Short mmCIF file of C-alpha atoms in Angstrom, two decimals:
data_model
loop_
_atom_site.label_atom_id
_atom_site.label_comp_id
_atom_site.label_asym_id
_atom_site.label_seq_id
_atom_site.Cartn_x
_atom_site.Cartn_y
_atom_site.Cartn_z
CA MET A 1 5.63 22.42 -13.93
CA GLY A 2 2.97 24.82 -12.62
CA LYS A 3 3.29 26.84 -9.46
CA ILE A 4 2.23 24.91 -6.35
CA ILE A 5 -0.70 26.64 -4.65
CA VAL A 6 -0.76 26.15 -0.89
CA GLU A 7 -4.28 26.30 0.54
CA ASN A 8 -5.25 27.60 3.97
CA VAL A 9 -6.84 24.85 6.06
CA VAL A 10 -8.82 24.79 9.30
CA LEU A 11 -8.47 21.42 11.01
CA VAL A 12 -11.29 20.23 13.29
CA TYR A 13 -10.21 17.30 15.44
CA VAL A 14 -12.89 15.32 17.29
CA GLU A 15 -11.41 13.29 20.15
CA LEU A 16 -13.54 10.26 21.01
CA PRO A 17 -12.97 7.89 23.96
CA ASP A 18 -10.91 5.47 21.84
CA SER A 19 -8.90 8.19 20.04
CA HIS A 20 -5.11 8.62 20.18
CA ALA A 21 -5.02 12.40 19.96
CA GLU A 22 -1.29 13.02 19.62
CA GLN A 23 -0.80 10.37 16.97
CA ASP A 24 -3.99 11.28 15.09
CA LEU A 25 -3.10 14.99 14.96
CA TYR A 26 0.45 14.28 13.77
CA GLU A 27 -0.89 12.08 10.98
CA LEU A 28 -3.53 14.61 9.93
CA GLU A 29 -0.92 17.37 9.83
CA GLU A 30 1.28 15.20 7.60
CA LEU A 31 -1.65 14.39 5.32
CA ILE A 32 -2.59 18.06 4.98
CA SER A 33 1.00 19.04 4.22
CA THR A 34 1.22 16.29 1.60
CA ALA A 35 -1.99 17.64 0.01
CA GLN A 36 -0.32 21.08 -0.25
CA GLY A 37 -2.32 22.60 2.59
CA LYS A 38 -1.26 24.91 5.43
CA ILE A 39 -3.07 24.70 8.76
CA VAL A 40 -4.02 28.20 9.91
CA LEU A 41 -6.31 27.10 12.75
CA THR A 42 -6.81 23.89 14.73
CA CYS A 43 -10.02 23.35 16.70
CA ASP A 44 -10.48 20.28 18.88
CA GLN A 45 -13.26 18.90 21.02
CA LYS A 46 -13.59 15.88 23.28
CA ARG A 47 -16.87 14.04 22.79
CA ARG A 48 -18.39 10.78 23.92
CA SER A 49 -20.02 10.40 20.51
CA ILE A 50 -20.46 12.23 17.20
CA ASP A 51 -23.40 14.63 16.95
CA ALA A 52 -25.70 13.26 14.23
CA LYS A 53 -26.28 16.66 12.63
CA THR A 54 -23.26 18.88 13.32
CA VAL A 55 -20.57 16.40 14.51
CA VAL A 56 -19.34 18.79 17.22
CA GLY A 57 -22.62 20.31 18.39
CA SER A 58 -24.20 23.61 17.30
CA GLY A 59 -22.48 25.65 20.04
CA LYS A 60 -19.01 24.42 19.08
CA LEU A 61 -19.82 25.00 15.42
CA ASP A 62 -20.62 28.65 16.24
CA GLU A 63 -17.27 28.92 18.06
CA ILE A 64 -15.44 27.58 15.00
CA ARG A 65 -17.29 30.06 12.77
CA SER A 66 -16.30 32.97 15.06
CA ALA A 67 -12.66 31.80 15.12
CA ILE A 68 -12.59 31.64 11.31
CA ASP A 69 -14.05 35.17 11.09
CA LEU A 70 -11.23 36.47 13.31
CA LEU A 71 -8.51 35.11 11.04
CA ASP A 72 -6.68 37.65 8.90
CA LYS A 73 -6.60 35.28 5.93
CA LYS A 74 -9.09 33.49 3.72
CA VAL A 75 -9.84 29.87 4.63
CA ASP A 76 -10.00 27.57 1.61
CA VAL A 77 -11.29 24.42 3.28
CA VAL A 78 -12.28 23.03 6.69
CA ILE A 79 -11.16 19.44 7.30
CA PHE A 80 -12.83 17.21 9.90
CA SER A 81 -10.94 14.28 11.42
CA CYS A 82 -14.00 11.99 11.30
CA ASN A 83 -16.09 10.77 8.36
CA LEU A 84 -18.99 13.05 7.41
CA ASN A 85 -22.33 11.99 6.00
CA SER A 86 -24.40 14.09 3.59
CA THR A 87 -26.50 15.71 6.34
CA GLN A 88 -23.45 16.72 8.36
CA ARG A 89 -21.70 18.11 5.29
CA PHE A 90 -24.72 20.23 4.36
CA THR A 91 -25.25 21.58 7.89
CA ILE A 92 -21.57 22.37 8.55
CA LYS A 93 -20.97 23.94 5.15
CA LYS A 94 -24.03 26.17 5.57
CA SER A 95 -22.96 27.21 9.07
CA LEU A 96 -19.29 27.88 8.26
CA ASN A 97 -19.89 29.20 4.74
CA CYS A 98 -16.81 27.28 3.63
CA ASP A 99 -15.90 24.10 1.77
CA VAL A 100 -15.94 21.13 4.16
CA ILE A 101 -14.29 17.73 3.73
CA ASP A 102 -13.27 14.82 5.97
CA LYS A 103 -10.13 12.68 6.43
CA PHE A 104 -11.26 10.21 3.78
CA ASP A 105 -11.69 13.03 1.23
CA LEU A 106 -8.19 14.18 2.15
CA ILE A 107 -6.64 10.74 1.60
CA LEU A 108 -8.46 10.39 -1.72
CA ASP A 109 -7.18 13.82 -2.71
CA ILE A 110 -3.58 12.73 -2.08
CA PHE A 111 -4.18 9.55 -4.06
CA ALA A 112 -5.48 11.72 -6.92
CA LEU A 113 -2.26 13.76 -6.80
CA ARG A 114 -0.08 10.63 -6.75
CA ALA A 115 -1.86 8.51 -9.38
CA THR A 116 0.28 8.29 -12.53
CA SER A 117 -0.62 5.05 -14.31
CA ALA A 118 -3.90 4.48 -16.12
CA GLU A 119 -4.80 1.79 -13.60
CA GLY A 120 -3.97 4.00 -10.62
CA LYS A 121 -6.12 6.82 -11.96
CA LYS A 122 -9.06 4.47 -12.51
CA GLN A 123 -8.70 3.04 -9.00
CA VAL A 124 -8.67 6.49 -7.40
CA GLU A 125 -11.61 7.73 -9.47
CA LEU A 126 -13.63 4.65 -8.52
CA ALA A 127 -12.93 5.21 -4.83
CA GLN A 128 -13.81 8.92 -5.09
CA LEU A 129 -17.06 8.33 -6.94
CA SER A 130 -18.10 5.52 -4.59
CA TYR A 131 -17.47 7.64 -1.52
CA ASN A 132 -19.11 10.73 -2.98
CA LEU A 133 -22.16 8.71 -3.92
CA ALA A 134 -22.51 7.54 -0.32
CA THR A 135 -21.81 10.80 1.50
CA LYS A 136 -22.66 13.84 -0.62
CA GLU A 137 -25.84 15.66 -1.59
CA ASP A 138 -26.88 15.86 -5.26
CA GLY A 139 -26.07 19.55 -5.45
CA ASP A 140 -22.60 19.02 -4.04
CA PHE A 141 -21.83 15.96 -6.12
CA SER A 142 -19.18 17.22 -8.51
CA ARG A 143 -15.56 16.86 -9.41
CA GLN A 144 -14.14 20.22 -10.41
CA GLY A 145 -10.42 19.85 -9.63
CA ALA A 146 -10.25 23.20 -7.81
CA GLY A 147 -8.43 22.32 -4.58
CA ILE A 148 -8.02 19.98 -1.63
CA GLY A 149 -10.83 17.44 -1.56
CA THR A 150 -12.03 18.17 -5.10
CA ARG A 151 -9.11 16.99 -7.23
CA GLY A 152 -9.66 13.96 -9.39
CA PRO A 153 -7.49 11.93 -11.75
CA GLY A 154 -10.09 11.50 -14.48
CA GLU A 155 -9.57 12.71 -18.02
CA THR A 156 -12.38 15.28 -17.92
CA LYS A 157 -13.57 17.83 -15.38
CA ILE A 158 -17.34 17.62 -15.40
CA GLU A 159 -20.32 18.54 -13.32
CA THR A 160 -21.94 15.23 -12.61
CA ASN A 161 -24.96 13.74 -10.90
CA LYS A 162 -25.59 10.45 -9.19
CA ARG A 163 -27.02 8.72 -12.26
CA ILE A 164 -23.96 9.60 -14.34
CA ALA A 165 -21.71 8.64 -11.41
CA ARG A 166 -23.30 5.18 -11.13
CA GLU A 167 -22.78 4.62 -14.85
CA ARG A 168 -19.16 5.72 -14.56
CA ILE A 169 -18.62 3.44 -11.54
CA PHE A 170 -20.01 0.50 -13.53
CA ARG A 171 -17.61 1.21 -16.43
CA LEU A 172 -14.61 1.69 -14.12
CA LYS A 173 -15.31 -1.62 -12.38
CA GLN A 174 -15.49 -3.36 -15.76
CA GLU A 175 -12.18 -1.81 -16.87
CA LEU A 176 -10.47 -2.67 -13.58
CA ARG A 177 -11.76 -6.25 -13.78
CA GLU A 178 -10.05 -6.56 -17.17
CA ILE A 179 -6.82 -5.22 -15.67
CA GLU A 180 -7.21 -7.64 -12.76
CA LYS A 181 -7.60 -10.56 -15.19
CA ARG A 182 -4.33 -9.58 -16.88
CA ARG A 183 -2.62 -9.33 -13.48
CA ASP A 184 -3.98 -12.77 -12.54
CA LEU A 185 -2.54 -14.24 -15.75
CA THR A 186 0.81 -12.64 -15.00
CA ARG A 187 0.80 -14.01 -11.44
CA LYS A 188 -0.20 -17.47 -12.71
CA SER A 189 2.65 -17.36 -15.20
CA ARG A 190 5.10 -16.48 -12.41
CA HIS A 191 3.75 -19.31 -10.26
CA ASP A 192 3.94 -21.80 -13.12
CA ASN A 193 7.52 -20.73 -13.77
CA GLY A 194 8.41 -21.27 -10.12
CA MET A 195 9.03 -17.61 -9.25
CA PHE A 196 9.21 -16.99 -5.48
CA THR A 197 7.60 -13.60 -4.74
CA VAL A 198 8.51 -11.21 -1.93
CA ALA A 199 6.16 -8.26 -1.36
CA PHE A 200 7.18 -5.10 0.48
CA VAL A 201 4.33 -3.83 2.64
CA GLY A 202 4.07 -1.33 5.45
CA TYR A 203 2.76 1.97 6.69
CA THR A 204 2.92 4.86 4.26
CA ASN A 205 6.24 6.73 4.25
CA ALA A 206 8.06 3.92 6.09
CA GLY A 207 10.81 3.78 3.45
CA LYS A 208 9.58 0.82 1.34
CA SER A 209 10.45 2.31 -2.03
CA THR A 210 13.88 3.52 -0.92
CA LEU A 211 14.72 0.06 0.44
CA PHE A 212 13.29 -1.56 -2.70
CA ASN A 213 15.55 0.63 -4.84
CA ARG A 214 18.58 -0.28 -2.70
CA LEU A 215 17.96 -4.03 -3.05
CA THR A 216 17.09 -4.11 -6.75
CA GLY A 217 18.94 -1.15 -8.23
CA ALA A 218 15.58 0.13 -9.47
CA ASP A 219 14.84 3.82 -9.77
CA ILE A 220 11.21 4.06 -8.69
CA TYR A 221 10.02 7.34 -7.20
CA ALA A 222 10.66 7.65 -3.46
CA ASP A 223 10.03 10.72 -1.32
CA ASP A 224 9.57 11.66 2.33
CA LYS A 225 5.83 12.09 1.82
CA LEU A 226 2.72 10.06 2.52
CA PHE A 227 1.62 7.79 -0.35
CA ALA A 228 4.60 8.81 -2.52
CA THR A 229 3.95 5.79 -4.78
CA LEU A 230 0.66 4.08 -5.60
CA ASP A 231 1.59 1.74 -8.43
CA THR A 232 3.03 -1.71 -7.80
CA THR A 233 6.57 -2.19 -9.12
CA VAL A 234 8.03 -5.66 -9.73
CA ARG A 235 11.73 -6.45 -10.20
CA LYS A 236 13.78 -9.66 -10.43
CA LEU A 237 16.61 -10.38 -8.01
CA ASN A 238 19.17 -13.20 -8.24
CA ILE A 239 19.86 -14.40 -4.71
CA ASP A 240 21.70 -17.73 -4.91
CA LYS A 241 22.91 -20.34 -7.42
CA GLY A 242 20.80 -19.03 -10.25
CA ILE A 243 17.67 -18.73 -8.09
CA GLU A 244 15.72 -15.66 -9.17
CA ILE A 245 12.95 -14.16 -7.07
CA LEU A 246 10.49 -11.32 -7.64
CA LEU A 247 10.37 -8.29 -5.35
CA CYS A 248 7.14 -6.25 -5.36
CA ASP A 249 6.76 -2.74 -3.94
CA THR A 250 3.14 -2.03 -2.95
CA VAL A 251 1.01 0.94 -1.88
CA GLY A 252 1.43 2.02 1.76
CA PHE A 253 -1.22 1.62 4.44
CA ILE A 254 -2.58 4.13 6.94
CA ASN A 255 -4.73 4.04 10.08
CA ASP A 256 -8.43 3.56 9.23
CA LEU A 257 -7.61 3.00 5.56
CA PRO A 258 -11.04 3.44 3.96
CA HIS A 259 -12.69 0.22 2.79
CA ALA A 260 -13.49 1.84 -0.58
CA LEU A 261 -9.75 2.28 -1.16
CA LEU A 262 -9.04 -1.33 -0.24
CA GLU A 263 -11.75 -2.38 -2.67
CA ALA A 264 -10.59 -0.06 -5.46
CA PHE A 265 -6.94 -1.10 -5.09
CA LYS A 266 -7.80 -4.80 -4.76
CA SER A 267 -5.88 -5.86 -7.86
CA THR A 268 -2.79 -3.94 -6.74
CA LEU A 269 -2.96 -5.27 -3.19
CA GLU A 270 -3.40 -8.78 -4.58
CA GLU A 271 0.38 -8.77 -5.02
CA ALA A 272 0.66 -8.86 -1.24
CA ARG A 273 -1.97 -11.57 -0.88
CA SER A 274 -0.33 -13.88 -3.42
CA ALA A 275 3.25 -13.33 -2.20
CA ASP A 276 5.33 -16.15 -0.71
CA LEU A 277 6.98 -13.81 1.81
CA LEU A 278 6.04 -10.37 3.17
CA ILE A 279 8.51 -7.72 4.30
CA ASN A 280 6.76 -5.34 6.72
CA VAL A 281 8.90 -2.20 6.49
CA CYS A 282 8.56 -0.14 9.69
CA ASP A 283 9.99 3.37 10.20
CA VAL A 284 11.91 2.89 13.43
CA SER A 285 12.39 6.66 13.82
CA ASP A 286 8.63 7.25 14.03
CA PRO A 287 7.36 7.40 17.63
CA ASN A 288 4.16 5.64 16.51
CA VAL A 289 5.93 2.70 14.90
CA ALA A 290 4.25 0.11 17.18
CA ASN A 291 0.81 1.30 16.06
CA HIS A 292 1.95 1.35 12.44
CA ILE A 293 3.00 -2.30 12.69
CA MET A 294 -0.40 -3.20 14.17
CA VAL A 295 -2.30 -1.27 11.47
CA THR A 296 -0.30 -2.87 8.65
CA GLU A 297 -0.79 -6.38 9.95
CA GLN A 298 -4.51 -5.76 10.53
CA VAL A 299 -4.89 -4.69 6.89
CA LEU A 300 -2.94 -7.77 5.79
CA ALA A 301 -5.33 -9.91 7.84
CA GLU A 302 -8.29 -8.20 6.09
CA LEU A 303 -6.67 -9.11 2.76
CA ASN A 304 -6.45 -12.76 3.92
CA THR A 305 -2.68 -12.99 3.51
CA TYR A 306 -1.07 -16.19 4.76
CA ALA A 307 2.62 -15.69 3.92
CA PRO A 308 5.21 -15.40 6.71
CA ILE A 309 6.16 -11.83 7.66
CA ILE A 310 9.63 -10.42 8.31
CA ARG A 311 9.59 -7.13 10.20
CA VAL A 312 12.28 -4.80 8.93
CA TYR A 313 12.94 -1.61 10.87
CA SER A 314 14.06 1.03 8.36
CA LYS A 315 15.84 4.36 8.86
CA ALA A 316 18.06 2.77 11.53
CA ASP A 317 20.64 5.50 10.92
CA LYS A 318 18.34 7.73 13.02
CA LEU A 319 18.44 5.34 15.99
CA THR A 320 20.85 5.27 18.93
CA GLY A 321 22.33 2.00 20.18
CA ARG A 322 20.28 2.13 23.38
CA GLU A 323 17.06 2.70 21.45
CA GLN A 324 17.87 -0.25 19.20
CA LEU A 325 18.40 -2.50 22.23
CA SER A 326 14.94 -1.60 23.53
CA PHE A 327 13.40 -2.66 20.21
CA VAL A 328 15.35 -5.93 20.22
CA ALA A 329 13.98 -6.67 23.69
CA GLU A 330 10.44 -6.44 22.28
CA ASP A 331 11.14 -8.11 18.92
CA SER A 332 14.09 -10.50 19.01
CA ALA A 333 13.78 -11.19 15.28
CA ALA A 334 14.07 -7.51 14.40
CA ILE A 335 16.27 -6.54 11.46
CA PHE A 336 17.48 -2.92 11.51
CA VAL A 337 18.44 -1.49 8.14
CA SER A 338 19.31 1.83 6.60
CA ALA A 339 19.02 2.23 2.85
CA VAL A 340 20.91 5.53 3.19
CA ASN A 341 24.17 4.03 4.49
CA ASN A 342 23.59 0.41 3.42
CA LYS A 343 23.42 -0.81 7.03
CA ASN A 344 22.44 -4.49 7.39
CA ILE A 345 21.19 -4.79 3.81
CA ASP A 346 23.28 -7.97 3.55
CA ILE A 347 21.59 -9.38 6.68
CA LEU A 348 18.16 -8.71 5.16
CA LEU A 349 19.19 -10.44 1.92
CA ASP A 350 20.47 -13.44 3.91
CA LYS A 351 17.15 -13.63 5.76
CA ILE A 352 15.19 -13.54 2.51
CA ARG A 353 17.54 -16.15 1.04
CA ASP A 354 16.93 -18.46 4.03
CA PHE A 355 13.17 -18.32 3.43
CA VAL A 356 13.55 -18.88 -0.30
CA LEU A 357 15.90 -21.85 0.05
CA LEU A 358 13.39 -23.58 2.34
CA GLU A 359 11.16 -23.83 -0.73
CA TYR A 360 13.86 -25.52 -2.84
CA ALA A 361 15.36 -29.01 -2.85
CA SER A 362 18.62 -30.31 -4.27
CA VAL A 363 17.86 -33.43 -6.30
CA ARG A 364 19.72 -35.99 -8.42
CA LEU A 365 17.85 -37.42 -11.37
CA LYS A 366 18.79 -40.46 -13.46
CA PHE A 367 17.24 -40.99 -16.90
CA THR A 368 18.00 -42.70 -20.17
CA LEU A 369 19.46 -40.84 -23.10
CA ALA A 370 16.17 -41.37 -24.91
CA GLU A 371 14.40 -39.52 -22.08
CA ALA A 372 17.01 -36.76 -21.87
CA SER A 373 15.33 -34.30 -24.22
CA SER A 374 11.99 -34.40 -22.35
CA VAL A 375 13.52 -34.33 -18.85
CA LEU A 376 15.99 -31.55 -19.61
CA SER A 377 13.26 -29.47 -21.26
CA ARG A 378 11.25 -29.59 -18.03
CA LEU A 379 14.34 -28.94 -15.91
CA ASN A 380 15.13 -25.92 -18.05
CA LYS A 381 11.69 -24.53 -17.18
CA TYR A 382 11.44 -25.44 -13.49
CA ALA A 383 15.00 -25.75 -12.13
CA ALA A 384 16.92 -22.77 -10.77
CA ASP A 385 20.25 -24.48 -11.39
CA CYS A 386 21.12 -27.67 -13.22
CA SER A 387 24.22 -29.62 -14.32
CA VAL A 388 24.23 -32.85 -16.34
CA GLU A 389 26.72 -35.70 -16.68
CA TYR A 390 26.40 -38.25 -19.49
CA PHE A 391 27.32 -41.92 -19.18
CA ASP A 392 26.95 -45.01 -21.33
CA GLY A 393 23.19 -45.23 -21.97
CA TYR A 394 22.03 -42.81 -19.23
CA ALA A 395 22.53 -39.34 -17.73
CA ILE A 396 22.62 -37.89 -14.19
CA ALA A 397 21.30 -34.37 -13.53
CA ALA A 398 21.98 -32.43 -10.33
CA ALA A 399 19.35 -29.70 -9.94
CA ILE A 400 17.95 -27.13 -7.50
CA ILE A 401 14.20 -27.07 -7.90
CA LEU A 402 11.13 -25.79 -6.06
CA LYS A 403 9.78 -28.52 -3.80
CA ARG A 404 6.31 -28.21 -5.29
CA TYR A 405 7.69 -29.39 -8.66
CA VAL A 406 9.75 -32.35 -7.40
CA GLY A 407 6.77 -34.67 -7.96
CA MET A 408 7.06 -34.04 -11.71
CA PHE A 409 10.39 -35.92 -11.66
CA ILE A 410 9.55 -38.60 -9.09
CA GLU A 411 10.32 -41.53 -11.45
CA TYR A 412 13.87 -40.23 -12.02
CA LEU A 413 14.81 -39.40 -8.41
CA GLN A 414 18.00 -40.92 -6.99
CA LEU A 415 17.90 -41.18 -3.20
#
């Protein structure tokens, strides 16, 4: 493994009337740290609106330039908290004589670092190219892999232009559509086989993957970093009387998650949209947890999810009893868990089991011995649990089956 190079970063935070400065700055600092950057200077400015040419105004830009000149170390990149268009990028870069990126570039950069699967790399590259096409000048439109904001997951490092980028975007969309078709077939197969699906969603770094590992015994990568995992992981879990369900771990969300990322990761996020139950994992130790819950559920609404949501407050080992009581007062259905010390994992499993069992019915079926082969073949496919007793000329089957499939056996039902 190569030596990790930490880059010196100047952070420019623009506080608008609807901003949440403390929370925004904390999140930006975490993002920069995750991207292997070190903040050597933070500049902030309150504004009623963004300046169309310089974002912060020419006078403030001169101040930032002077502050950078006074530093005793080289600045590798200046990161703005707001999105930059091509004009703003050109003007600011010329004034500061330094590479300039925005929060979206930073998030994309982290996604580029985290992408491991072929699909993940294609999704990140598509999002990067789409955003670059919309916000960068021709002369600055390149992917060289040289540092924060320029890293890319593609197989080659090329100087590119907008015509080549559009062709590459077209090919990536085609390739991702093929992957999406395969995912759709897999999901259809699960549905046809009566598999109840539970998707883990939530703000990035809320502890989804750690909790997922605890429940399933899986060994997917989990770390105390933003966007530690990008690829969806699916595992089976037996919860009751032979009933198997699927648990899916999905990519984490973040405030103002760029639309291009939602679009690029559509096939991955489809796991959340098609799930029967959603587990919103919330980091109870984070002071901004209420906002994180709101952001996550807003993104889920944008994805048109309709499944019921269980809010699970993770990292409860970091919470005092009094703090927990205050959360319960606001959310009486709260479940507090800790994957570290196994706290309340059994309660979470019971809650999931309750939702799953609502979808199943216990039935008794009566059929002739001549019909037995056909009926039992279907029961073998659609029933979670089944026992059969044979009598003179007929058989009785006791089965646990998804309610949506009961109609297939309506002529054999014993009330």
